[in-house]
JSON list of C-alpha atoms in Angstrom, two decimals:
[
{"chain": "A", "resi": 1, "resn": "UNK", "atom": "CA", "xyz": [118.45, 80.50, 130.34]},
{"chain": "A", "resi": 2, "resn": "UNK", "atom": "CA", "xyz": [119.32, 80.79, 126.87]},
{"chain": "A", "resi": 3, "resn": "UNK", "atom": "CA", "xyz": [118.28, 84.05, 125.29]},
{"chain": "A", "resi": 4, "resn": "UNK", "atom": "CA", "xyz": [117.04, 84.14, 121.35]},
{"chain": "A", "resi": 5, "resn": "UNK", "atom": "CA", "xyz": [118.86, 86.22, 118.90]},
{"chain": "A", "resi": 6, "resn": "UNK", "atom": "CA", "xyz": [117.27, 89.39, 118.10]},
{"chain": "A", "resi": 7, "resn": "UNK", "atom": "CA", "xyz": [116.60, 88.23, 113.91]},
{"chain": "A", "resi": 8, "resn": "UNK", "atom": "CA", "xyz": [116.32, 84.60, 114.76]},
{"chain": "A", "resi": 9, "resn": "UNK", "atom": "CA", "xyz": [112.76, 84.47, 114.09]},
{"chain": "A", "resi": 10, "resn": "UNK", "atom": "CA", "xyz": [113.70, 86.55, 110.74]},
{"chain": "A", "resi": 11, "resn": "UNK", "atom": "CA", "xyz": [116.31, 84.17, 109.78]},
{"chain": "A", "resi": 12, "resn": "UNK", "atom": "CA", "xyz": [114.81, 81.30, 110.16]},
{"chain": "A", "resi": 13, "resn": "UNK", "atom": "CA", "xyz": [111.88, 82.88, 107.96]},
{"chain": "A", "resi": 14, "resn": "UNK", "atom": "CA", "xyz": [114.51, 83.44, 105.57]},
{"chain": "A", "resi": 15, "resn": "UNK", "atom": "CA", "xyz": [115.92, 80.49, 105.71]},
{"chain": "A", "resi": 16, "resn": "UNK", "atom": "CA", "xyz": [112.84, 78.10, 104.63]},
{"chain": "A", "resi": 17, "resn": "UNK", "atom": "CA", "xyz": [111.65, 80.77, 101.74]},
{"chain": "A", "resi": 18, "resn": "UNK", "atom": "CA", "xyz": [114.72, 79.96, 100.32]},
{"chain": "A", "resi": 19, "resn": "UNK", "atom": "CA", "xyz": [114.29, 76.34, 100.90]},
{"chain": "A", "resi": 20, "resn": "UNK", "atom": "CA", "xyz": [115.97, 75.71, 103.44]},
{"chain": "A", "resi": 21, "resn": "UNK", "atom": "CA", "xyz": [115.10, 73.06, 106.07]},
{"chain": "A", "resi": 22, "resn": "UNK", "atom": "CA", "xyz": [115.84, 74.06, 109.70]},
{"chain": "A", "resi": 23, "resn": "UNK", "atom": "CA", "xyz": [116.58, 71.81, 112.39]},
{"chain": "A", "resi": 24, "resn": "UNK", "atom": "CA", "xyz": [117.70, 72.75, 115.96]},
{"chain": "A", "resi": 25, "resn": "UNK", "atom": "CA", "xyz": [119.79, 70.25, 117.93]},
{"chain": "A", "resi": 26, "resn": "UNK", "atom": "CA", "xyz": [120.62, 71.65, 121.37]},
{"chain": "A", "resi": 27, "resn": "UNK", "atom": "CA", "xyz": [122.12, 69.89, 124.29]},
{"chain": "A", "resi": 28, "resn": "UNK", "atom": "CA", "xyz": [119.93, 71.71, 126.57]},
{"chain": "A", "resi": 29, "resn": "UNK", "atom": "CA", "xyz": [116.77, 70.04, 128.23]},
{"chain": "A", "resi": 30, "resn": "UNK", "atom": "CA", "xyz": [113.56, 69.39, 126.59]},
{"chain": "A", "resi": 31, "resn": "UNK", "atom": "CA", "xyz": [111.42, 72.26, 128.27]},
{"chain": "A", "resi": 32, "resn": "UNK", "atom": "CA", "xyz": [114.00, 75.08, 127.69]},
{"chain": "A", "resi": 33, "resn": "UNK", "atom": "CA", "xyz": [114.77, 73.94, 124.14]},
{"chain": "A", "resi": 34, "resn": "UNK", "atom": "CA", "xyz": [110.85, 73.38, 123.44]},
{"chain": "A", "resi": 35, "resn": "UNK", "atom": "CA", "xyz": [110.35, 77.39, 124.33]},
{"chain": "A", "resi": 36, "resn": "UNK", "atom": "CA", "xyz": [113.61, 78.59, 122.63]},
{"chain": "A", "resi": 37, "resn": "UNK", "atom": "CA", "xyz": [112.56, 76.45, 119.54]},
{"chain": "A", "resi": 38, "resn": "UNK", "atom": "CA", "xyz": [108.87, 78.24, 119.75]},
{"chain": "A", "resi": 39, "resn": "UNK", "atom": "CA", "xyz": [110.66, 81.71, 120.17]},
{"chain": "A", "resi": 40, "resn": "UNK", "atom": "CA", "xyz": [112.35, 80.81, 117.07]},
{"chain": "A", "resi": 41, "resn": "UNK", "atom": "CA", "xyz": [109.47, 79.58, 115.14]},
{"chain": "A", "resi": 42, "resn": "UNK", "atom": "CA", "xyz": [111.52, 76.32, 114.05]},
{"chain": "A", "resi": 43, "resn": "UNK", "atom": "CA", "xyz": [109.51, 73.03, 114.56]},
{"chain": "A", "resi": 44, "resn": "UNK", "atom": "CA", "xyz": [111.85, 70.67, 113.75]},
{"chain": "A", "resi": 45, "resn": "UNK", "atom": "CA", "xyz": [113.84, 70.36, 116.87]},
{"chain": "A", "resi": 46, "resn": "UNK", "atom": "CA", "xyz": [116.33, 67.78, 119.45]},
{"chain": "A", "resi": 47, "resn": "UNK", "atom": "CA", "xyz": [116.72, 68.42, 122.77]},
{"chain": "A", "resi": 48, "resn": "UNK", "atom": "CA", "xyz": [119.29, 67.00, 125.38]},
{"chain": "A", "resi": 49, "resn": "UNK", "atom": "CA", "xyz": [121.52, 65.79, 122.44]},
{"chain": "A", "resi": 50, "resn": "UNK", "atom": "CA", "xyz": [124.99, 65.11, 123.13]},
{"chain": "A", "resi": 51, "resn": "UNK", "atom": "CA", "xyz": [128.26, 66.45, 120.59]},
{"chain": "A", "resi": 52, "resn": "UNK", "atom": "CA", "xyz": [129.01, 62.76, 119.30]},
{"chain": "A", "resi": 53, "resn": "UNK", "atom": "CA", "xyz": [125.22, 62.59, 117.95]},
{"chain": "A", "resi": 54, "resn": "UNK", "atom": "CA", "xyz": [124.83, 66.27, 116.45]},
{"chain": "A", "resi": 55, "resn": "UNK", "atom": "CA", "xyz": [127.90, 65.25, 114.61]},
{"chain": "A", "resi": 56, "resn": "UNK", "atom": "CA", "xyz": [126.24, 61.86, 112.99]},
{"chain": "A", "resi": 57, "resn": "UNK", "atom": "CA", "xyz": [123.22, 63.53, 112.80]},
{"chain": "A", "resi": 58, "resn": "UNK", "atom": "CA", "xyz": [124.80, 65.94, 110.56]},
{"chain": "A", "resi": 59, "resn": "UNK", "atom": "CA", "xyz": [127.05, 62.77, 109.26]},
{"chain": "A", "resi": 60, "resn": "UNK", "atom": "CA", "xyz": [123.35, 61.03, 108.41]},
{"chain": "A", "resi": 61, "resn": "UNK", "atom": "CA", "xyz": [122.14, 64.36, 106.52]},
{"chain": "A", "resi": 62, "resn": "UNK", "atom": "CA", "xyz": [125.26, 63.94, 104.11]},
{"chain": "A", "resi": 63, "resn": "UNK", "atom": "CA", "xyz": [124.58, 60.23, 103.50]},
{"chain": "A", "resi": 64, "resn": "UNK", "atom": "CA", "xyz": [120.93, 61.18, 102.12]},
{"chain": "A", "resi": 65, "resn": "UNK", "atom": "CA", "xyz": [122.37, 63.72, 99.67]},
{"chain": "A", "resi": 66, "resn": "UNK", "atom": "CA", "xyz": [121.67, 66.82, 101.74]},
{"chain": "A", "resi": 67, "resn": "UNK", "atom": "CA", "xyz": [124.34, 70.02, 102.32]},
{"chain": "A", "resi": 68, "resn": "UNK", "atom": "CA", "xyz": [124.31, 70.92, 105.27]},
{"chain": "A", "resi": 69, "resn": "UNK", "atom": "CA", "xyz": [124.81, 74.30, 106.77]},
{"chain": "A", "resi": 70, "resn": "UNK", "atom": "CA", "xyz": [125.42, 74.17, 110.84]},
{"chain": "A", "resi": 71, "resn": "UNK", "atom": "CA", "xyz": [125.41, 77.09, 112.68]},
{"chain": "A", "resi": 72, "resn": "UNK", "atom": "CA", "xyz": [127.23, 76.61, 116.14]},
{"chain": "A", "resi": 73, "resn": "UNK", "atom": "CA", "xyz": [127.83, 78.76, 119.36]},
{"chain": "A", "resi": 74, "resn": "UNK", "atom": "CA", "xyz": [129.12, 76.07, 122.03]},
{"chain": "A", "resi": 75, "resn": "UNK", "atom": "CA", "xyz": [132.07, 73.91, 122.95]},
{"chain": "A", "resi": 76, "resn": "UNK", "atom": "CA", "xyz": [129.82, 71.11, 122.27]},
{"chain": "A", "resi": 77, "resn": "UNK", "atom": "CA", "xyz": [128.81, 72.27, 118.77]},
{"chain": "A", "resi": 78, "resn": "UNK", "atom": "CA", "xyz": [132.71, 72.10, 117.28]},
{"chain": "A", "resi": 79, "resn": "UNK", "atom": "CA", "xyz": [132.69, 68.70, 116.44]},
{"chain": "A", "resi": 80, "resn": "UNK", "atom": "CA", "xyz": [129.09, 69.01, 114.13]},
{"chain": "A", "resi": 81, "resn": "UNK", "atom": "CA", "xyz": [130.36, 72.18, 112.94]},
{"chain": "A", "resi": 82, "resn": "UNK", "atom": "CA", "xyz": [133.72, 70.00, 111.48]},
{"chain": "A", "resi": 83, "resn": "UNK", "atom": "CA", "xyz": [131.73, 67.83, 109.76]},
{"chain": "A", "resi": 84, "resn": "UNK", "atom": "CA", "xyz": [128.64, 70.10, 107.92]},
{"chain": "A", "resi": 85, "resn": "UNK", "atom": "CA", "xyz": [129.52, 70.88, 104.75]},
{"chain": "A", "resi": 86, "resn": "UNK", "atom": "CA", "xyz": [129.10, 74.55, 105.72]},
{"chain": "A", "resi": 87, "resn": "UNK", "atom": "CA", "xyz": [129.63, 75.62, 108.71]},
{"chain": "A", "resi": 88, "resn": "UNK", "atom": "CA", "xyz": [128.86, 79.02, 110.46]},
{"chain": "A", "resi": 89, "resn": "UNK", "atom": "CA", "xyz": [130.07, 80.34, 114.33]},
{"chain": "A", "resi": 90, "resn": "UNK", "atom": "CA", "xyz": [128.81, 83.72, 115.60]},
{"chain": "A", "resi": 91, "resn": "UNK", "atom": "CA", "xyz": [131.37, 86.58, 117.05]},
{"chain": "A", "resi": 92, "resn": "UNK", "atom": "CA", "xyz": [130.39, 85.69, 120.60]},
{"chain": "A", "resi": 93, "resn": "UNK", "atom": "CA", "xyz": [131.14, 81.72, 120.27]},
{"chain": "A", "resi": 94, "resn": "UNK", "atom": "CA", "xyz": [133.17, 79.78, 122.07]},
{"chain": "A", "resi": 95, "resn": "UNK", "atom": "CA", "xyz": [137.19, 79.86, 120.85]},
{"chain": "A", "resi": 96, "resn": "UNK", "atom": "CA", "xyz": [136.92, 75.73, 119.72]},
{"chain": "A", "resi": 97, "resn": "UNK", "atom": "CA", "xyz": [133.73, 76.58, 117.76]},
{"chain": "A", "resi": 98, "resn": "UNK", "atom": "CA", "xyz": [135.41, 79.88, 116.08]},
{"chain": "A", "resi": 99, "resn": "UNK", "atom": "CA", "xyz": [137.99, 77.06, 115.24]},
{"chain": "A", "resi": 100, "resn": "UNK", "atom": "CA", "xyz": [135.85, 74.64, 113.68]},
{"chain": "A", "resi": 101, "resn": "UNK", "atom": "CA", "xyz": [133.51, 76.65, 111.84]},
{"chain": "A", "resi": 102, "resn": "UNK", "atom": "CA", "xyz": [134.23, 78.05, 108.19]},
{"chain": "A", "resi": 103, "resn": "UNK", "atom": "CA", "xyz": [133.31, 81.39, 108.55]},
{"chain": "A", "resi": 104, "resn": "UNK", "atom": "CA", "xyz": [132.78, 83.63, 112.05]},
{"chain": "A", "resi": 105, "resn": "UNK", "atom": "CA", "xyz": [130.16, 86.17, 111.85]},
{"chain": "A", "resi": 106, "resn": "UNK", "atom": "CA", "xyz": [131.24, 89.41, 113.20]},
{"chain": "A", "resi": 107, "resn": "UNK", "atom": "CA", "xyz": [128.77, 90.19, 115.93]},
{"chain": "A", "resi": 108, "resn": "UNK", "atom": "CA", "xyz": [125.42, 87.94, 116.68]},
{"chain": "A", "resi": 109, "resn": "UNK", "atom": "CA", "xyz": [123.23, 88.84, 114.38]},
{"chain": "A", "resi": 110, "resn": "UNK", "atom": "CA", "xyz": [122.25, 86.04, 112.36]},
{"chain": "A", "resi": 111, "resn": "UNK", "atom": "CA", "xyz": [120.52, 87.45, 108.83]},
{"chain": "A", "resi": 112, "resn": "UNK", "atom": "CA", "xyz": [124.70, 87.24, 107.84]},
{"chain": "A", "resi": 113, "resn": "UNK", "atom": "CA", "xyz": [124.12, 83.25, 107.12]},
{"chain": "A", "resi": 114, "resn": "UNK", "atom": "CA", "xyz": [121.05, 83.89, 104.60]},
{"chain": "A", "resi": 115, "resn": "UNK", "atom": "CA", "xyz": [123.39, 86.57, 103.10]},
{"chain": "A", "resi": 116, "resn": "UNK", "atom": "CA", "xyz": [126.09, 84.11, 102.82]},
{"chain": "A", "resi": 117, "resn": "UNK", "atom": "CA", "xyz": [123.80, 81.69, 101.32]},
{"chain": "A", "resi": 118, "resn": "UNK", "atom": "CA", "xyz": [122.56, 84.16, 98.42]},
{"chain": "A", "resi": 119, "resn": "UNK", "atom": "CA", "xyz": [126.32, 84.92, 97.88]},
{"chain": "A", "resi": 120, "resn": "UNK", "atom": "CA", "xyz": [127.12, 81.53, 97.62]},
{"chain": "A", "resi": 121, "resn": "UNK", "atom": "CA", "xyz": [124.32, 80.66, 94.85]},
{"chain": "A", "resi": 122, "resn": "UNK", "atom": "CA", "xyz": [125.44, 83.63, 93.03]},
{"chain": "A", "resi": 123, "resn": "UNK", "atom": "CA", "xyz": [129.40, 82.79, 93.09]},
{"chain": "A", "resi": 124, "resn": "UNK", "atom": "CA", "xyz": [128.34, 79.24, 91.84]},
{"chain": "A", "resi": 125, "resn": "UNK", "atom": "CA", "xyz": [126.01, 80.43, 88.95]},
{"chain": "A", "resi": 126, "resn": "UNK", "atom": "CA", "xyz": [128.87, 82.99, 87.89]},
{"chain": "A", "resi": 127, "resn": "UNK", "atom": "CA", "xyz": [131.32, 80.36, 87.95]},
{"chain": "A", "resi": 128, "resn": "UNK", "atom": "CA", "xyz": [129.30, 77.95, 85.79]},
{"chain": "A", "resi": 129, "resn": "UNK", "atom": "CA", "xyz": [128.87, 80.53, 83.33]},
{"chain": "A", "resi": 130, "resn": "UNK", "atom": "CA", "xyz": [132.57, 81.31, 83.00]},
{"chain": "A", "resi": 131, "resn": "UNK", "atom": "CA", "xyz": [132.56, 77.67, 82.16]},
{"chain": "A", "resi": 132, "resn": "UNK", "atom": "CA", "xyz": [130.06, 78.06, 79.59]},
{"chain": "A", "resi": 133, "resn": "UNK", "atom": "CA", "xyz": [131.90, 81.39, 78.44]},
{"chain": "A", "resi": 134, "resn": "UNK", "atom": "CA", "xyz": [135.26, 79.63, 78.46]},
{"chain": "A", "resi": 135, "resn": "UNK", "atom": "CA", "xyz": [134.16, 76.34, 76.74]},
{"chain": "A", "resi": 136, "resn": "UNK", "atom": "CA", "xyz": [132.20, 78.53, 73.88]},
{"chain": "A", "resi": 137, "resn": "UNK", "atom": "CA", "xyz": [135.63, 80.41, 73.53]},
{"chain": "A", "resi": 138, "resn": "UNK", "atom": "CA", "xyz": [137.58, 77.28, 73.17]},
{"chain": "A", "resi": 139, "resn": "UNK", "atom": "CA", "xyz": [134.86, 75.41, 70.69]},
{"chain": "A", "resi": 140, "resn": "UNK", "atom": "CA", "xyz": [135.06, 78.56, 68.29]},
{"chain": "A", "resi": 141, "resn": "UNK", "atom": "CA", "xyz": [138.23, 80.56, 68.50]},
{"chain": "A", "resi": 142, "resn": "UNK", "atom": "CA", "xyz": [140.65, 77.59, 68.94]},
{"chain": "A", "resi": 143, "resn": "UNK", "atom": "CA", "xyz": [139.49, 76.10, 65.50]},
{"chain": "A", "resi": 144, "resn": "UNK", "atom": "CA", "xyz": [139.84, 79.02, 63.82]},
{"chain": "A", "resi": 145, "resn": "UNK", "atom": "CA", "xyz": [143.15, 79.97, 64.91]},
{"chain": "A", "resi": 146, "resn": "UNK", "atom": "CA", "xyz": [144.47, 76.58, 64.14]},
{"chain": "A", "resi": 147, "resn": "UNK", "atom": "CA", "xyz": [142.98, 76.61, 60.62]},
{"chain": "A", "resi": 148, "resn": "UNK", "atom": "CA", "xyz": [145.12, 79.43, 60.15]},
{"chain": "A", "resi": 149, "resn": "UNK", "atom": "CA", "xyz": [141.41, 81.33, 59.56]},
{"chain": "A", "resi": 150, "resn": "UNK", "atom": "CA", "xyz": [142.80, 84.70, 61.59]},
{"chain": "A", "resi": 151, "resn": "UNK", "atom": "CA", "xyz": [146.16, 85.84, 61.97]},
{"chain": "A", "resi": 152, "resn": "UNK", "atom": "CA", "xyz": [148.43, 85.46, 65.34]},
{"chain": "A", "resi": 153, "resn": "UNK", "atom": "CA", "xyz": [147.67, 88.87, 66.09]},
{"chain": "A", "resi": 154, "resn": "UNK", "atom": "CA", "xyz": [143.60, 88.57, 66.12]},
{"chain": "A", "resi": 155, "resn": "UNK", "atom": "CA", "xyz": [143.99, 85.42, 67.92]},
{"chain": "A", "resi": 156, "resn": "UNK", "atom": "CA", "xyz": [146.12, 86.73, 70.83]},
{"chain": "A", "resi": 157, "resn": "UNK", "atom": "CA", "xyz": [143.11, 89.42, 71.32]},
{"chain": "A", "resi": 158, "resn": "UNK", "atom": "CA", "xyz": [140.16, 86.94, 71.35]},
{"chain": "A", "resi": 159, "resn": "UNK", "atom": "CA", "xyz": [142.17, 85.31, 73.84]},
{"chain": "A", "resi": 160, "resn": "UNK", "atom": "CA", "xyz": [142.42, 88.23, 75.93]},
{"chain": "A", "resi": 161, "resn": "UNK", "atom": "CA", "xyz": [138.99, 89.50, 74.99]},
{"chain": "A", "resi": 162, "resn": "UNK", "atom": "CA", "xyz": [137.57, 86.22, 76.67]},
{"chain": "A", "resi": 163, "resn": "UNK", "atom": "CA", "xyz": [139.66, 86.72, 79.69]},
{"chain": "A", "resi": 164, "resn": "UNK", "atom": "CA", "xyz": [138.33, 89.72, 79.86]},
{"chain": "A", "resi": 165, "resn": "UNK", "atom": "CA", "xyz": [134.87, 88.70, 79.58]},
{"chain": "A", "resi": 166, "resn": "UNK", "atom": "CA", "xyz": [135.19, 86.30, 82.19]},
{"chain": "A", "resi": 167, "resn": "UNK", "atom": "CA", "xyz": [137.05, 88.48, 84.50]},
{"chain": "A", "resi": 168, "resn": "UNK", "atom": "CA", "xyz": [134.22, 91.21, 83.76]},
{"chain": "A", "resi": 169, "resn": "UNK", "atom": "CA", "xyz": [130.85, 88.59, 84.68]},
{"chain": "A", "resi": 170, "resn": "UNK", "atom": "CA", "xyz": [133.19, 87.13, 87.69]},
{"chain": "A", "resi": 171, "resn": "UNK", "atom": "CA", "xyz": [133.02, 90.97, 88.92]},
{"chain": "A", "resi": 172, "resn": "UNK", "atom": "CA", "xyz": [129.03, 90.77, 88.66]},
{"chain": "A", "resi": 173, "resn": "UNK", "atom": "CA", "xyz": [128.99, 89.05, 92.14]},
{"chain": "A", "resi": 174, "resn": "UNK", "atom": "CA", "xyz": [129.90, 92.73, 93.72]},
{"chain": "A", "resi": 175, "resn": "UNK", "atom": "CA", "xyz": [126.63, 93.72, 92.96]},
{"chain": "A", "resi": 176, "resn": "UNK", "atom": "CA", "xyz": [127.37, 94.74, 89.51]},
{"chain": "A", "resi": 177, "resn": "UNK", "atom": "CA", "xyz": [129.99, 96.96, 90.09]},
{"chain": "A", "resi": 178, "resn": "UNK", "atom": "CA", "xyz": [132.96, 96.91, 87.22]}
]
């Protein structure tokens, strides 16, 4: 008697243009979960599958290599939802899941998660290029300043110039708003 979520379909969409595999392991039975996993246009699907084997299922996924993002509404899910790399619980799940899962959506929607993702890949890409930024700083100004090429004073402000900078491109990830 499970219902679909309204953007499921959507999300799912979302989901694999942005390479994402999808995989639905339910503990429900196989005819339900068959029509939910229709609804939901996902093809890759597990029905009648207990909490101890979503969690080495999702255990097996990190052996290959794989990060794995687990989204997770039911008492059963909190174990699965401990061990994904990621994991994701909507407003309306149950209290243990809430628990378990690294971030709680705030109502049931579920376009949130592919939001999160793009978030994500954008934190990470600003963060390697305050690396970059930082390690340029350090391979140029540092050198200079101990060569005794610039004075004290000019050295203390390309340090805080490149804080600056960093702090600045950081800020990029609110949408560009300094």
């Amino acid at each position: 008697g499970d219902r679909i979520g309204s953007d499921a379909t959507q999300t799912v969409a979302a989901l694999r243009t942005r390479g994402g595999a999808v995989e639905m392991l339910t503990g429900d039975r196989e005819r339900p979960a068959s029509e939910l996993a229709a609804r939901a246009g996902i093809s890759n699907w597990h029905a009648e599958v207990t909490p101890a084997e979503k969690a080495r299922r999702i255990e097996a996924f990190g052996r290959h290599g794989h990060r794995v993002l687990m989204v997770g509404d039911g008492i059963n899910d909190a174990g699965a939802l401990a061990m994904a790399h990621v994991s994701i619980a909507p407003g309306s799940a149950a209290d243990v899941s809430q628990l378990a899962a690294d971030m709680v959506l705030r109502g049931d929607a579920l376009m949130p998660v592919v939001e999160a993702i793009g978030v994500a890949r954008k934190a990470r890409r600003l963060v390697l290029q305050n690396f970059a930024l930082a390690a340029a700083y350090n391979v140029i100004a540092v050198p200079i300043a101990a060569l005794g090429l610039v004075t004290p004073l000019i050295a203390a402000a390309l340090m805080a110039s490149s804080s600056l900078l960093v702090t600045v491109n950081a800020l990029r990830l609110a949408g560009g708003k300094v």
